[in-house]
Amino acid sequence: MRHRAPTRRTALTAALTAAVLTASLTAGCTRHGTTDDNRAPAPRGTTPAPSEPSAAGSVLAVKIDNVSAARPQTGLDSADVVYAEQVEGGLSRLMAVYATKLPKVVGPVRSARESDLELLRQFDHPTLAFSGAQRRLLPLIDKAPLLPETPGRKSAAFYRGTDHPAPHNLYLRPAELLPETPGRAALTTGFRYGPAPAGGTVTAARTVRYPAARFTFTWSADRHRWLVSMDGTPARTTAGTRLAAATVVVQYVRVTPSTYHDVLGNYTPYTETVGTGKAEVLRDGRSFETTWSRPAATDGTTFTGADGSPVDFAAGQVWVVFAKA
């Protein structure tokens, strides 16, 4: 199984991967390098595939660094959805999705992964802001149905800050990429929002562990939110705001090695988000056992309870943490 491509990857990704197998392989993720993961930036002047719609009305997705040297992050509290995934070395990385509010600054911005392409198919031509990617992955990104934006393509939208050491100091000005806030209609995640379902288990806190990272969500009755901690430390933004989610999803998925790896030989995990499996939905101080379903990459993800009824989320920010099934 280790050397077989995941069965639910999109046909587009598989075809493009085959087309670029002879391209050179660049180095992978490092904790304290002076370049962004030692990965290649998008070539200057490179343009995405033609026939793209305007970025207006499409979500903005930003790849955000999540090692300790990159914290606290900026603008993460404004995201509608925050996805957490495992990357090389058992570390974690975030993808923040913006539709109803665009902060002035987001970051630190880091590199993209192959799994991002499948995850983003649920949106209509989203804008993906990232710092770069492995050279073999860049053609896949360029041909995917999204608008890729990097410092090499849109230099005015990015800048290097002084609050973190390089490479953990690349920031994005969203207003330079999107002419206006996309709006809730662009948030085609498949999530439903409404009153809490009956039942559930009273839950004070929930921790999800990766080999070299962990997330803890602690219920705050005062704030009516799940307070976020990462690697045992309360998570805050650079403005001092404590990160807090209205709903947390622990989604159990198939994770397999991709064809990409870092300089130490660690393979980049490929997180499959198409299919079905188990999930826990945390809201209102309770945990609900659910089944998630995403039949195709262009579909959103639905969550149903044991009785087959949809499980609604609480209004507000959603965190989805992908855990290995």
mmCIF file of N, CA, C and O in Angstrom, residues 190-225:
data_model
loop_
_atom_site.group_PDB
_atom_site.id
_atom_site.type_symbol
_atom_site.label_atom_id
_atom_site.label_comp_id
_atom_site.label_asym_id
_atom_site.label_seq_id
_atom_site.Cartn_x
_atom_site.Cartn_y
_atom_site.Cartn_z
ATOM 1 N N GLY A 190 -20.323 22.346 2.222
ATOM 2 C CA GLY A 190 -21.291 21.305 2.536
ATOM 3 C C GLY A 190 -21.727 21.326 3.982
ATOM 4 O O GLY A 190 -22.641 20.589 4.375
ATOM 5 N N PHE A 191 -21.104 22.173 4.809
ATOM 6 C CA PHE A 191 -21.465 22.246 6.226
ATOM 7 C C PHE A 191 -22.859 22.847 6.391
ATOM 8 O O PHE A 191 -23.244 23.762 5.657
ATOM 9 N N ARG A 192 -23.605 22.346 7.361
ATOM 10 C CA ARG A 192 -24.906 22.895 7.728
ATOM 11 C C ARG A 192 -24.787 23.571 9.085
ATOM 12 O O ARG A 192 -24.056 23.100 9.962
ATOM 13 N N TYR A 193 -25.502 24.665 9.258
ATOM 14 C CA TYR A 193 -25.473 25.410 10.523
ATOM 15 C C TYR A 193 -26.886 25.495 11.078
ATOM 16 O O TYR A 193 -27.849 25.713 10.330
ATOM 17 N N GLY A 194 -27.006 25.317 12.389
ATOM 18 C CA GLY A 194 -28.323 25.369 13.009
ATOM 19 C C GLY A 194 -28.254 24.947 14.465
ATOM 20 O O GLY A 194 -27.164 24.832 15.048
ATOM 21 N N PRO A 195 -29.405 24.670 15.063
ATOM 22 C CA PRO A 195 -29.444 24.269 16.474
ATOM 23 C C PRO A 195 -28.685 22.971 16.704
ATOM 24 O O PRO A 195 -28.556 22.129 15.801
ATOM 25 N N ALA A 196 -28.200 22.804 17.917
ATOM 26 C CA ALA A 196 -27.472 21.593 18.260
ATOM 27 C C ALA A 196 -28.396 20.382 18.211
ATOM 28 O O ALA A 196 -29.564 20.470 18.584
ATOM 29 N N PRO A 197 -27.900 19.242 17.740
ATOM 30 C CA PRO A 197 -28.719 18.029 17.745
ATOM 31 C C PRO A 197 -28.922 17.523 19.170
ATOM 32 O O PRO A 197 -28.215 17.927 20.099
ATOM 33 N N ALA A 198 -29.863 16.658 19.331
ATOM 34 C CA ALA A 198 -30.090 16.070 20.651
ATOM 35 C C ALA A 198 -28.977 15.082 20.978
ATOM 36 O O ALA A 198 -28.305 14.551 20.088
ATOM 37 N N GLY A 199 -28.794 14.824 22.254
ATOM 38 C CA GLY A 199 -27.808 13.837 22.681
ATOM 39 C C GLY A 199 -26.408 14.400 22.740
ATOM 40 O O GLY A 199 -26.188 15.551 23.103
ATOM 41 N N GLY A 200 -25.464 13.575 22.365
ATOM 42 C CA GLY A 200 -24.072 13.976 22.463
ATOM 43 C C GLY A 200 -23.508 13.648 23.832
ATOM 44 O O GLY A 200 -24.235 13.307 24.777
ATOM 45 N N THR A 201 -22.193 13.773 23.952
ATOM 46 C CA THR A 201 -21.487 13.490 25.198
ATOM 47 C C THR A 201 -20.852 14.768 25.727
ATOM 48 O O THR A 201 -20.134 15.456 24.989
ATOM 49 N N VAL A 202 -21.120 15.091 26.988
ATOM 50 C CA VAL A 202 -20.496 16.274 27.586
ATOM 51 C C VAL A 202 -18.986 16.129 27.503
ATOM 52 O O VAL A 202 -18.420 15.100 27.908
ATOM 53 N N THR A 203 -18.322 17.137 26.946
ATOM 54 C CA THR A 203 -16.884 17.066 26.695
ATOM 55 C C THR A 203 -16.216 18.361 27.135
ATOM 56 O O THR A 203 -16.583 19.440 26.677
ATOM 57 N N ALA A 204 -15.251 18.241 28.030
ATOM 58 C CA ALA A 204 -14.536 19.421 28.512
ATOM 59 C C ALA A 204 -13.393 19.799 27.591
ATOM 60 O O ALA A 204 -13.101 20.992 27.393
ATOM 61 N N ALA A 205 -12.735 18.807 26.996
ATOM 62 C CA ALA A 205 -11.588 19.084 26.124
ATOM 63 C C ALA A 205 -11.363 17.888 25.214
ATOM 64 O O ALA A 205 -11.730 16.752 25.536
ATOM 65 N N ARG A 206 -10.752 18.156 24.076
ATOM 66 C CA ARG A 206 -10.432 17.089 23.112
ATOM 67 C C ARG A 206 -9.067 17.390 22.524
ATOM 68 O O ARG A 206 -8.797 18.515 22.068
ATOM 69 N N THR A 207 -8.193 16.390 22.522
ATOM 70 C CA THR A 207 -6.843 16.542 21.977
ATOM 71 C C THR A 207 -6.655 15.616 20.786
ATOM 72 O O THR A 207 -7.061 14.451 20.831
ATOM 73 N N VAL A 208 -6.068 16.143 19.719
ATOM 74 C CA VAL A 208 -5.709 15.359 18.537
ATOM 75 C C VAL A 208 -4.193 15.410 18.409
ATOM 76 O O VAL A 208 -3.606 16.496 18.402
ATOM 77 N N ARG A 209 -3.579 14.240 18.294
ATOM 78 C CA ARG A 209 -2.122 14.173 18.254
ATOM 79 C C ARG A 209 -1.618 13.716 16.890
ATOM 80 O O ARG A 209 -2.146 12.770 16.315
ATOM 81 N N TYR A 210 -0.591 14.421 16.399
ATOM 82 C CA TYR A 210 0.212 13.977 15.283
ATOM 83 C C TYR A 210 1.547 13.502 15.866
ATOM 84 O O TYR A 210 1.830 13.754 17.046
ATOM 85 N N PRO A 211 2.406 12.855 15.086
ATOM 86 C CA PRO A 211 3.679 12.401 15.645
ATOM 87 C C PRO A 211 4.511 13.510 16.295
ATOM 88 O O PRO A 211 5.203 13.269 17.289
ATOM 89 N N ALA A 212 4.463 14.727 15.755
ATOM 90 C CA ALA A 212 5.275 15.819 16.301
ATOM 91 C C ALA A 212 4.457 17.091 16.518
ATOM 92 O O ALA A 212 5.000 18.196 16.498
ATOM 93 N N ALA A 213 3.158 16.957 16.715
ATOM 94 C CA ALA A 213 2.301 18.129 16.938
ATOM 95 C C ALA A 213 1.023 17.666 17.627
ATOM 96 O O ALA A 213 0.649 16.497 17.544
ATOM 97 N N ARG A 214 0.352 18.604 18.299
ATOM 98 C CA ARG A 214 -0.944 18.262 18.873
ATOM 99 C C ARG A 214 -1.825 19.506 18.979
ATOM 100 O O ARG A 214 -1.333 20.623 19.137
ATOM 101 N N PHE A 215 -3.131 19.264 18.882
ATOM 102 C CA PHE A 215 -4.138 20.305 19.015
ATOM 103 C C PHE A 215 -5.047 19.945 20.179
ATOM 104 O O PHE A 215 -5.488 18.790 20.286
ATOM 105 N N THR A 216 -5.344 20.916 21.025
ATOM 106 C CA THR A 216 -6.288 20.710 22.115
ATOM 107 C C THR A 216 -7.360 21.784 22.046
ATOM 108 O O THR A 216 -7.047 22.978 21.867
ATOM 109 N N PHE A 217 -8.604 21.366 22.181
ATOM 110 C CA PHE A 217 -9.745 22.280 22.149
ATOM 111 C C PHE A 217 -10.471 22.148 23.483
ATOM 112 O O PHE A 217 -10.955 21.064 23.827
ATOM 113 N N THR A 218 -10.527 23.249 24.227
ATOM 114 C CA THR A 218 -11.103 23.252 25.568
ATOM 115 C C THR A 218 -12.364 24.102 25.580
ATOM 116 O O THR A 218 -12.324 25.271 25.151
ATOM 117 N N TRP A 219 -13.455 23.536 26.064
ATOM 118 C CA TRP A 219 -14.720 24.244 26.042
ATOM 119 C C TRP A 219 -14.741 25.375 27.068
ATOM 120 O O TRP A 219 -14.379 25.196 28.232
ATOM 121 N N SER A 220 -15.138 26.567 26.626
ATOM 122 C CA SER A 220 -15.313 27.730 27.497
ATOM 123 C C SER A 220 -16.780 28.095 27.509
ATOM 124 O O SER A 220 -17.314 28.580 26.505
ATOM 125 N N ALA A 221 -17.440 27.858 28.636
ATOM 126 C CA ALA A 221 -18.856 28.206 28.749
ATOM 127 C C ALA A 221 -19.053 29.715 28.688
ATOM 128 O O ALA A 221 -20.071 30.195 28.181
ATOM 129 N N ASP A 222 -18.080 30.471 29.193
ATOM 130 C CA ASP A 222 -18.191 31.931 29.175
ATOM 131 C C ASP A 222 -18.180 32.471 27.749
ATOM 132 O O ASP A 222 -18.973 33.352 27.402
ATOM 133 N N ARG A 223 -17.287 31.960 26.932
ATOM 134 C CA ARG A 223 -17.182 32.442 25.557
ATOM 135 C C ARG A 223 -18.041 31.632 24.586
ATOM 136 O O ARG A 223 -18.220 32.028 23.445
ATOM 137 N N HIS A 224 -18.541 30.508 25.061
ATOM 138 C CA HIS A 224 -19.312 29.593 24.227
ATOM 139 C C HIS A 224 -18.513 29.226 22.973
ATOM 140 O O HIS A 224 -19.035 29.191 21.859
ATOM 141 N N ARG A 225 -17.262 28.920 23.214
ATOM 142 C CA ARG A 225 -16.333 28.564 22.149
ATOM 143 C C ARG A 225 -15.352 27.513 22.663
ATOM 144 O O ARG A 225 -15.159 27.345 23.867
#
